[in-house]
mmCIF file of C-alpha atoms in Angstrom:
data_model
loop_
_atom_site.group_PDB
_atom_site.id
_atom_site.type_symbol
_atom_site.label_atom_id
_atom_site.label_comp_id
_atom_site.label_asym_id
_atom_site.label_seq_id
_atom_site.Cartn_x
_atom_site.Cartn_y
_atom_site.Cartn_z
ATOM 1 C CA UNK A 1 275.978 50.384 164.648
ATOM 2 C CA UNK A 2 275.400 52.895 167.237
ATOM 3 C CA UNK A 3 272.062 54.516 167.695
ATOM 4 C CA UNK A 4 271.823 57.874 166.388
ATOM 5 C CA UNK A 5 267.799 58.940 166.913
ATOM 6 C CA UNK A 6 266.437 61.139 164.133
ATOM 7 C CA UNK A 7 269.366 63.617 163.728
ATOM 8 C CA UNK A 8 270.759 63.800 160.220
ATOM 9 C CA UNK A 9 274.246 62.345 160.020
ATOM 10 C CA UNK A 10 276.818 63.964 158.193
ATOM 11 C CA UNK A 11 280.260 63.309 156.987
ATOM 12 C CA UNK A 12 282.788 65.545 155.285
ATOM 13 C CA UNK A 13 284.281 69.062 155.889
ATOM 14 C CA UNK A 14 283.195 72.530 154.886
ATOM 15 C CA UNK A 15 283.815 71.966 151.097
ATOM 16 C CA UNK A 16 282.109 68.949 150.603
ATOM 17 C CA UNK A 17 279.471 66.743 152.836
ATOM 18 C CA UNK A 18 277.444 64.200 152.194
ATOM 19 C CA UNK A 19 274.520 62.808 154.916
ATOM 20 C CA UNK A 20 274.655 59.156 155.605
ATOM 21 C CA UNK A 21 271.400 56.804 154.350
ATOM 22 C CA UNK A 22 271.326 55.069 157.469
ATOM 23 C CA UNK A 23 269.550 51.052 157.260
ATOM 24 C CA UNK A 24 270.342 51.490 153.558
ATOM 25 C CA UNK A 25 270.907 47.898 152.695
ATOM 26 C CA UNK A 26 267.827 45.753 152.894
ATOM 27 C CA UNK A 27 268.682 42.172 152.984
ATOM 28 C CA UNK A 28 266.463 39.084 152.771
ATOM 29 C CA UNK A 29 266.595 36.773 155.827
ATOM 30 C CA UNK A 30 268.262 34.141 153.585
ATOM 31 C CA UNK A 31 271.425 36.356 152.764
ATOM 32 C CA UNK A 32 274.404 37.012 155.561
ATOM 33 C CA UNK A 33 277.112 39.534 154.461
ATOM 34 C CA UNK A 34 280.491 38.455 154.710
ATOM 35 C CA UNK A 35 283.716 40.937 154.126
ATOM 36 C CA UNK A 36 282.304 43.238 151.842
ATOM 37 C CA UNK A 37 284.695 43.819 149.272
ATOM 38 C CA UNK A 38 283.374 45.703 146.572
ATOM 39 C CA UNK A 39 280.764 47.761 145.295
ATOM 40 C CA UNK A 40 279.020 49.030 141.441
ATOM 41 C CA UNK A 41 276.343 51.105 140.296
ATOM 42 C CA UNK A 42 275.000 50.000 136.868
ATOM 43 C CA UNK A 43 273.590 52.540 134.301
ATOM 44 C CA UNK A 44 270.066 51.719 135.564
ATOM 45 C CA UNK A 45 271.295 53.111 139.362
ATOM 46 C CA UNK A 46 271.135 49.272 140.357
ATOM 47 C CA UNK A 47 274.325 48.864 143.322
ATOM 48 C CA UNK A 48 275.748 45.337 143.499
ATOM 49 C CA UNK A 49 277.601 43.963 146.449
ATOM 50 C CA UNK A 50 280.696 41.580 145.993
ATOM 51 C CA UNK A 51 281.200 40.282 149.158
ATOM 52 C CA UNK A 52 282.644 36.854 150.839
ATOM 53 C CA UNK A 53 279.250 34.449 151.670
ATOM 54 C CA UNK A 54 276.893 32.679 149.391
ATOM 55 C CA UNK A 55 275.334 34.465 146.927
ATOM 56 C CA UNK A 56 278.340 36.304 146.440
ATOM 57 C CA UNK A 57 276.724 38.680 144.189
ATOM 58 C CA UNK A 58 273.759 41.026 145.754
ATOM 59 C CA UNK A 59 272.128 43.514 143.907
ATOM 60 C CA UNK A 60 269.834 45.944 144.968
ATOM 61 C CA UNK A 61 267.902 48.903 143.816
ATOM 62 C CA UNK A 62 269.034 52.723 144.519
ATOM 63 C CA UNK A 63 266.811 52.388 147.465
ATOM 64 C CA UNK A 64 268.415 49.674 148.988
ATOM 65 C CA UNK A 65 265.392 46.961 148.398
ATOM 66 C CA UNK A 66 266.459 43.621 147.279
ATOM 67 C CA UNK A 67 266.428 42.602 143.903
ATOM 68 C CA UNK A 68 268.238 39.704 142.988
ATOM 69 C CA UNK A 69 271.839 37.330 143.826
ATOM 70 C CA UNK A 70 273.800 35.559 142.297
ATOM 71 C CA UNK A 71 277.384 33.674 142.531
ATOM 72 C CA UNK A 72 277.838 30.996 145.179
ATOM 73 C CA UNK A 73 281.276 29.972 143.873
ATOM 74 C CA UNK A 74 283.258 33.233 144.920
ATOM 75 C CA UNK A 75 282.274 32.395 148.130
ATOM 76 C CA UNK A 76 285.481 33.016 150.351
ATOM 77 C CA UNK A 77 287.354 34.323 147.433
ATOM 78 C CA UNK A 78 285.377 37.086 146.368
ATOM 79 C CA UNK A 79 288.111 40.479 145.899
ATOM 80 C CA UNK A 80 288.323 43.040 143.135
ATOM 81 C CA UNK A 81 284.771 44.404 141.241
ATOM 82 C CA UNK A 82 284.807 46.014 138.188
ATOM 83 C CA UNK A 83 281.673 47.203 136.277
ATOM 84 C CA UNK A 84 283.007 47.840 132.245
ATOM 85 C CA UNK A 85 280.582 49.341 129.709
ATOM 86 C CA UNK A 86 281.400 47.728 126.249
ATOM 87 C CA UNK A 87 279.632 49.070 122.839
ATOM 88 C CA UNK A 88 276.519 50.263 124.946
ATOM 89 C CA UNK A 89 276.411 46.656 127.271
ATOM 90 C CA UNK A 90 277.761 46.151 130.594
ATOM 91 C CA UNK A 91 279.597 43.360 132.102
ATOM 92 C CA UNK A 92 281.743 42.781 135.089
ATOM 93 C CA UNK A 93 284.746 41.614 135.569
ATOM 94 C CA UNK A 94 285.901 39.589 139.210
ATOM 95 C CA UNK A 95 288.863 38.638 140.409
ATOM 96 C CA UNK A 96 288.511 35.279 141.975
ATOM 97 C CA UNK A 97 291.442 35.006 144.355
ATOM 98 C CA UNK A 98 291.972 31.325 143.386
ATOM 99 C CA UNK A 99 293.996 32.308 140.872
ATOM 100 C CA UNK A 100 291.356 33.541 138.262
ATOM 101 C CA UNK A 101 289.937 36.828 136.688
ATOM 102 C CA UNK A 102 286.817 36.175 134.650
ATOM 103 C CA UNK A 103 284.684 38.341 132.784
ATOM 104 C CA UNK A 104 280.716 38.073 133.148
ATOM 105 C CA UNK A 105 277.497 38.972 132.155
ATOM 106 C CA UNK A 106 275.138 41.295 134.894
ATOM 107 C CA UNK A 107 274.004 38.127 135.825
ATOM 108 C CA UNK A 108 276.631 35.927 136.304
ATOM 109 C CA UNK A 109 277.196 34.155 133.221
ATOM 110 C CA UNK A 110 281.517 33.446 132.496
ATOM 111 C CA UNK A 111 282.583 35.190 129.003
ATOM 112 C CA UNK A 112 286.263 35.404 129.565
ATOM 113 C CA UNK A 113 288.231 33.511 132.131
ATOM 114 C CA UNK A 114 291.992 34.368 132.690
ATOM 115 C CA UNK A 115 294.012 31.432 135.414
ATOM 116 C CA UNK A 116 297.777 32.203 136.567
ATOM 117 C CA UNK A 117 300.116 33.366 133.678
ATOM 118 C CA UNK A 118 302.412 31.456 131.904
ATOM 119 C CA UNK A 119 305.639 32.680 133.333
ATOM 120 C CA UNK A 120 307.517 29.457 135.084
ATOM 121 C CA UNK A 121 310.246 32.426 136.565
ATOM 122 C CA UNK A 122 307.737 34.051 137.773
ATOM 123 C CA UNK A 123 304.937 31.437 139.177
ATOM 124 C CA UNK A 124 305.313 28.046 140.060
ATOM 125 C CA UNK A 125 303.796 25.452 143.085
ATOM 126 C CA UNK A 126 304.969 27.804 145.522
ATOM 127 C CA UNK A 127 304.692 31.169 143.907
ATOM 128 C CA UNK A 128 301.151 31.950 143.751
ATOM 129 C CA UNK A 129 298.639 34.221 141.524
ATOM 130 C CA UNK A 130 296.129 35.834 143.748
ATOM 131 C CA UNK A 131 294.566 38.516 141.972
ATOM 132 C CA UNK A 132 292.820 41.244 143.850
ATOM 133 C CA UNK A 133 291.778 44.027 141.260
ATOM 134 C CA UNK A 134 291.074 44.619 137.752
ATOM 135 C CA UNK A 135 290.941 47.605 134.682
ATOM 136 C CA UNK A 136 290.421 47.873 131.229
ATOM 137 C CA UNK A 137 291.322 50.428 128.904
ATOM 138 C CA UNK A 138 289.634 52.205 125.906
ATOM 139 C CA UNK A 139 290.753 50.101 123.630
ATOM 140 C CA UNK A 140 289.648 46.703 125.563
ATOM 141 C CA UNK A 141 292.826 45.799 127.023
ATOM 142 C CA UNK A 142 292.463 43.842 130.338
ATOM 143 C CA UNK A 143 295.308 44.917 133.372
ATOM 144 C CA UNK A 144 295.185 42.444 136.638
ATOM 145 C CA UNK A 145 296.424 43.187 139.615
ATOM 146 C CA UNK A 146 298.121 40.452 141.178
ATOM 147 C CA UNK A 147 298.017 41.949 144.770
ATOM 148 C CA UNK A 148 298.111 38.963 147.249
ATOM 149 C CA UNK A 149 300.453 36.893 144.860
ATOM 150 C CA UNK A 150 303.415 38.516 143.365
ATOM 151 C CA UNK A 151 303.243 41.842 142.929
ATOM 152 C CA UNK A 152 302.951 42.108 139.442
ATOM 153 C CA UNK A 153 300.681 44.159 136.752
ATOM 154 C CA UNK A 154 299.807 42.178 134.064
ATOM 155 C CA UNK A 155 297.955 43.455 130.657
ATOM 156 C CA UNK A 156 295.965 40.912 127.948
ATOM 157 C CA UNK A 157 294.473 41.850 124.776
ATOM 158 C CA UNK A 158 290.495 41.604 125.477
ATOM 159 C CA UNK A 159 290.776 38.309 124.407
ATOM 160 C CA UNK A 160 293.105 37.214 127.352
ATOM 161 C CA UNK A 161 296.117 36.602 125.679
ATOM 162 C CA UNK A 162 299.038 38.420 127.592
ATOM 163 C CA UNK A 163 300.767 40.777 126.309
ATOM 164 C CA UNK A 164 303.636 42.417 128.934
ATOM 165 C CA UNK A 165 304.278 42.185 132.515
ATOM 166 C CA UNK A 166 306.081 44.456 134.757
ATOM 167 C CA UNK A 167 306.469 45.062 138.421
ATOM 168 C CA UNK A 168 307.629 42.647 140.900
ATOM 169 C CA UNK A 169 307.971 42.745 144.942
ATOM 170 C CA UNK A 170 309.846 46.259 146.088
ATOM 171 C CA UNK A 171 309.726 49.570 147.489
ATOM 172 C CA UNK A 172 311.870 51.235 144.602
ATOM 173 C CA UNK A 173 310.479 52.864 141.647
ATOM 174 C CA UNK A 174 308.278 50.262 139.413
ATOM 175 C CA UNK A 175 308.426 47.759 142.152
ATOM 176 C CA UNK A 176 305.436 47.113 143.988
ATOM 177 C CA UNK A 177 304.341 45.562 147.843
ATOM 178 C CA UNK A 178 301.059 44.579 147.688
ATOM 179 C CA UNK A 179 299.333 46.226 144.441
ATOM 180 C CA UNK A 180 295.674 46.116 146.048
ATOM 181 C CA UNK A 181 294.012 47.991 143.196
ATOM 182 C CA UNK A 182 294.440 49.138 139.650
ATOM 183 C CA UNK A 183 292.141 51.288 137.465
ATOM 184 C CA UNK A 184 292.452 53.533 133.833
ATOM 185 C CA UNK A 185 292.075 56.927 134.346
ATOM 186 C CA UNK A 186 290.551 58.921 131.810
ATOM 187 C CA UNK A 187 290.558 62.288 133.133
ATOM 188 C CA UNK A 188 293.133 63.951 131.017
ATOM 189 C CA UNK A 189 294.398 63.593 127.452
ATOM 190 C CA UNK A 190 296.089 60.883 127.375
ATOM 191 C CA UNK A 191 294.916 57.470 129.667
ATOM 192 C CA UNK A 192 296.748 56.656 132.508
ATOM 193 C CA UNK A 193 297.341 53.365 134.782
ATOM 194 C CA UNK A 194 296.733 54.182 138.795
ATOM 195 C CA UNK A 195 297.528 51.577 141.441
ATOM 196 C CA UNK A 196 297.115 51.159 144.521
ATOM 197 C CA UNK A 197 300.907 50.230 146.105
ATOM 198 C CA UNK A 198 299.208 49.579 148.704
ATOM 199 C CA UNK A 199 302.430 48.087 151.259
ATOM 200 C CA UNK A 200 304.193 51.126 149.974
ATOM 201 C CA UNK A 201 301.962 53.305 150.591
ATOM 202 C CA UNK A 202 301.732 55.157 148.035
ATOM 203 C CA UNK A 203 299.882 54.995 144.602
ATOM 204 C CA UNK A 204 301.954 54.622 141.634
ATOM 205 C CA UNK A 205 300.906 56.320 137.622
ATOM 206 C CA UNK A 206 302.108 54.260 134.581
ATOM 207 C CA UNK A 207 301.427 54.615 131.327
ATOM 208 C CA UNK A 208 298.962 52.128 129.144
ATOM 209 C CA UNK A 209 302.390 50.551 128.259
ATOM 210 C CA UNK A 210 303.474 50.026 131.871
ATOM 211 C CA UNK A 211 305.871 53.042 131.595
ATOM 212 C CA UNK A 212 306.486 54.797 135.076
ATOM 213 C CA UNK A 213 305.237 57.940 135.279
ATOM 214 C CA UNK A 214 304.996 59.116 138.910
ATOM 215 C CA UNK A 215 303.961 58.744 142.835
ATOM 216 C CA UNK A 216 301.612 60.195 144.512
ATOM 217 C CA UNK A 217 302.226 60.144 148.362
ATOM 218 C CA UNK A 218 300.618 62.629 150.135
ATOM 219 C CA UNK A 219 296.760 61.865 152.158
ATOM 220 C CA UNK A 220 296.715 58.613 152.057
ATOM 221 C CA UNK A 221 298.212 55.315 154.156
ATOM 222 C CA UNK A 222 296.681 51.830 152.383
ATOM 223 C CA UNK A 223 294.623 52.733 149.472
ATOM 224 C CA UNK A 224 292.509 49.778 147.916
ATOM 225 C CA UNK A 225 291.375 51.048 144.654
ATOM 226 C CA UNK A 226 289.933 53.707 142.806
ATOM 227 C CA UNK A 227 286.436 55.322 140.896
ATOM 228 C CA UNK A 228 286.456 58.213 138.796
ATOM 229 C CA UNK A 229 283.358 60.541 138.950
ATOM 230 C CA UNK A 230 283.697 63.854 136.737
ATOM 231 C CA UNK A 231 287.703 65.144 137.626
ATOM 232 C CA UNK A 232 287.632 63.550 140.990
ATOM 233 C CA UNK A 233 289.100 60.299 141.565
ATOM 234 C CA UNK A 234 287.892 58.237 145.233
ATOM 235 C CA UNK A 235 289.974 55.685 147.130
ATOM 236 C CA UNK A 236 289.259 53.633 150.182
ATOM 237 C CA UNK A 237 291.937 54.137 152.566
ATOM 238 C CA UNK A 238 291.908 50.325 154.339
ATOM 239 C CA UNK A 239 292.929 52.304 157.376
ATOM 240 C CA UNK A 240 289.651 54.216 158.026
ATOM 241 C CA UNK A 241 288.820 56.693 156.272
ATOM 242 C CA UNK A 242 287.624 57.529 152.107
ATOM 243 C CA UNK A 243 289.593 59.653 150.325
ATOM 244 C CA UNK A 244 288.643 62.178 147.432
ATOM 245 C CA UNK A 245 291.007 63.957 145.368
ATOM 246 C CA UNK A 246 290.299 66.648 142.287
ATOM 247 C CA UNK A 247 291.847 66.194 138.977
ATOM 248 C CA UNK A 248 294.957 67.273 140.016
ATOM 249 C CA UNK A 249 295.416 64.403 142.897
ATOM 250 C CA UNK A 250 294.899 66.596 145.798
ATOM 251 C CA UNK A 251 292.719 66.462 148.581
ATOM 252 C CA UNK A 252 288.846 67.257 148.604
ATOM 253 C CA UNK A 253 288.138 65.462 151.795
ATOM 254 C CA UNK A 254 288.395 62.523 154.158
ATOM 255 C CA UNK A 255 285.340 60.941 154.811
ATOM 256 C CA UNK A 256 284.166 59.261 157.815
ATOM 257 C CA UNK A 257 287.961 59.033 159.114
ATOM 258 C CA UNK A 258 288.846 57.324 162.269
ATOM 259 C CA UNK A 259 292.360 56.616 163.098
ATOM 260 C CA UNK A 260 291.781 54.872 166.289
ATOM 261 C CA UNK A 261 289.876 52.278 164.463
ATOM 262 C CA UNK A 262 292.518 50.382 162.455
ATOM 263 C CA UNK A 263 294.577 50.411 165.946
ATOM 264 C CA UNK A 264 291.883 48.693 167.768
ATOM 265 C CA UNK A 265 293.081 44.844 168.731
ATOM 266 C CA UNK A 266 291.263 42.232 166.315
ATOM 267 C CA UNK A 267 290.939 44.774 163.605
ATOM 268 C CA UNK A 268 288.882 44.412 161.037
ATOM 269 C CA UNK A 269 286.908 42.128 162.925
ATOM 270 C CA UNK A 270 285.517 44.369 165.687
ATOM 271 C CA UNK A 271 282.615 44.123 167.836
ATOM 272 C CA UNK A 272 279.313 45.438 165.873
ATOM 273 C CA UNK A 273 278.792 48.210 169.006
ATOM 274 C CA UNK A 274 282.002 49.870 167.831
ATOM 275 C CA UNK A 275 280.919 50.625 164.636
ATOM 276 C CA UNK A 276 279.276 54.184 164.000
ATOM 277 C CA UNK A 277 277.314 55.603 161.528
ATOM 278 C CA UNK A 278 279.431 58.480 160.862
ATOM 279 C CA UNK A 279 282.893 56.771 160.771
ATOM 280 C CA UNK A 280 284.496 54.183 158.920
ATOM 281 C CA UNK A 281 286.894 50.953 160.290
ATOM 282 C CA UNK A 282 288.087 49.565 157.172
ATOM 283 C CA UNK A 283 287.157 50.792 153.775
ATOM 284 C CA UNK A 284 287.792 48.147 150.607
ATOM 285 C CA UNK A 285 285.433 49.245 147.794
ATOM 286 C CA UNK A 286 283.828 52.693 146.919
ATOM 287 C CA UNK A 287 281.560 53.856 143.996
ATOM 288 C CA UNK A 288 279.481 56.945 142.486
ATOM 289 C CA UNK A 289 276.402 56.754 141.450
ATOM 290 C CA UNK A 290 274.851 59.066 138.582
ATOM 291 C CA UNK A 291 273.941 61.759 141.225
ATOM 292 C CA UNK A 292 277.343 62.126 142.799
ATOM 293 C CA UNK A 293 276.194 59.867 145.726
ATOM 294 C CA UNK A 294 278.949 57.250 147.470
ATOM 295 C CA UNK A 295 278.683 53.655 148.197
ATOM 296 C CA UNK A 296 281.213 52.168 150.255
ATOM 297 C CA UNK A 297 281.665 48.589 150.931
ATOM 298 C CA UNK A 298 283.853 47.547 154.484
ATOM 299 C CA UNK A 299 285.871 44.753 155.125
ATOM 300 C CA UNK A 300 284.912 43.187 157.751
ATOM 301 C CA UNK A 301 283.602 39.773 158.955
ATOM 302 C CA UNK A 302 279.763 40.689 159.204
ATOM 303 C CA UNK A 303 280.124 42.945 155.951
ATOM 304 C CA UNK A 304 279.540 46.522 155.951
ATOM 305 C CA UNK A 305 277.633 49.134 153.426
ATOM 306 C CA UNK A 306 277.044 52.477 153.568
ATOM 307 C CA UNK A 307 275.449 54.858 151.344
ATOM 308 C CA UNK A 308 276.109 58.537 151.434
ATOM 309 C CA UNK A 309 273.681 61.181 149.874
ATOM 310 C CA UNK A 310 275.517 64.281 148.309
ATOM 311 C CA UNK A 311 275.112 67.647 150.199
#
């Protein structure tokens, strides 16, 4: 990361900045980030890293000092994070792309476990599940993503039995390329499904029925996933920049964008004196804390996070 002396750093525009915590992330000498895929704050302010070494799980306190890790089988298959409060507890939910979404405590211990459905026309030897994200709705329903396989959304009961599928590789309405992340948003009467078409470009809304609703097209090229925080809803854009929206899905503010980054040959693995503080190279995972602050989590091979303090 390039040098930057004692200047404040700022990203943002005139409506909204926030001032980057640079050295945020203090890691042990035992622990190596890998592609740093995804990012929670628990109701404590705790942050916890998902990323692609051993321990896979990292959590550290609002200031960025080590606390604890966890998680050594997700090594190399780490993907989608999801932090779910349940009846006052809080548990997490990982997509393991093996083939496997599982449901854990804070600390790692397996509650749920869901493997590849059973749909022989849709998966067999050849035709993978590789899930990449993960939702659940109000009433405990459970929607995977199955990004990297094929292309479908599927929703369980919160028990893990399946109850509809819908999707399927395309560009066309319903049909997905790539459906990198998924989340419920709660931010108007009635719940909606957002994901993250991420080949097409687009994001598309569905109902909690898988129902097609509509597209949103418009500041954005490969969105990863979503977090809500009040009305505004925040995506990382894979191709280099974080996106906010208001209620109404339109545009607060890129942050950090650079648009010369995803360009650069060997993207996302480029050299560390490339990277600068204010800009981002690839964007995978993004949360708000309590105070309105941003964590975003990079992927990229020596792992990337950033913390940005609200203006």
């Amino acid at each position: 990361m390039a040098a930057t002396g004692t200047a404040t750093v700022t990203v943002g525009n005139a409506f909204r900045q926030y001032e980057v915590a640079e050295g945020w992330a203090k890691l042990p000498a035992t622990i190596t980030l890998g592609y740093t895929h995804g990012v929670e704050v628990d109701s404590a302010g705790n942050v916890y890293i998902f990323h692609m070494n051993k321990p896979s799980v990292v959590k550290f306190d609002s200031e960025g000092n080590y606390l604890s890790s966890w998680g050594d089988e997700y090594e190399s298959r780490a993907h989608g994070f999801l932090l779910h409060q349940e009846d006052g507890e809080e548990f997490f939910y990982l997509t393991d792309m093996s083939g496997r979404v599982v449901k854990t405590t804070l600390d790692g211990k397996v509650l749920l476990a869901i493997e590849t459905p059973d749909l022989p026309d849709i998966y067999d030897a050849d035709r993978k599940f590789i899930p990449t994200d993960v939702a659940v709705a109000p009433n405990g329903d459970i929607y995977v993503a199955d990004g990297y396989g094929q292309h479908y959304i599927h929703q369980y009961n919160q028990e893990g039995a399946l109850l509809r599928s819908w999707g399927g590789a395309g560009s066309d309405i319903g049909k997905l390329n790539c459906p990198h992340g998924i989340s419920v948003d709660l931010r108007h009467s009635e719940p909606e499904l957002y994901v993250a078409d991420r080949g097409n470009h687009r994001i598309q809304v569905f109902t909690l029925d898988g129902q097609y609703k509509r597209i949103i097209d418009e500041n954005m090229d490969a969105p990863c996933s979503f977090y809500y925080h009040g009305d505004e809803v925040i995506f990382p854009d894979l191709h280099s920049r974080v996106t906010i929206l208001d209620k109404n899905d339109q545009l607060i503010a890129h942050l950090g964008e650079d648009q010369q980054a995803y360009k650069q040959q060997g993207w996302p693995d480029l050299p560390l004196d490339y990277f600068r503080t204010n800009r981002f190279s690839s964007p995978h995972g993004v949360c708000f804390d309590a105070d309105g602050n941003i964590y975003v989590a990079e992927w990229t091979q020596h792992g990337r996070i950033t913390k940005l303090l609200r203006k």
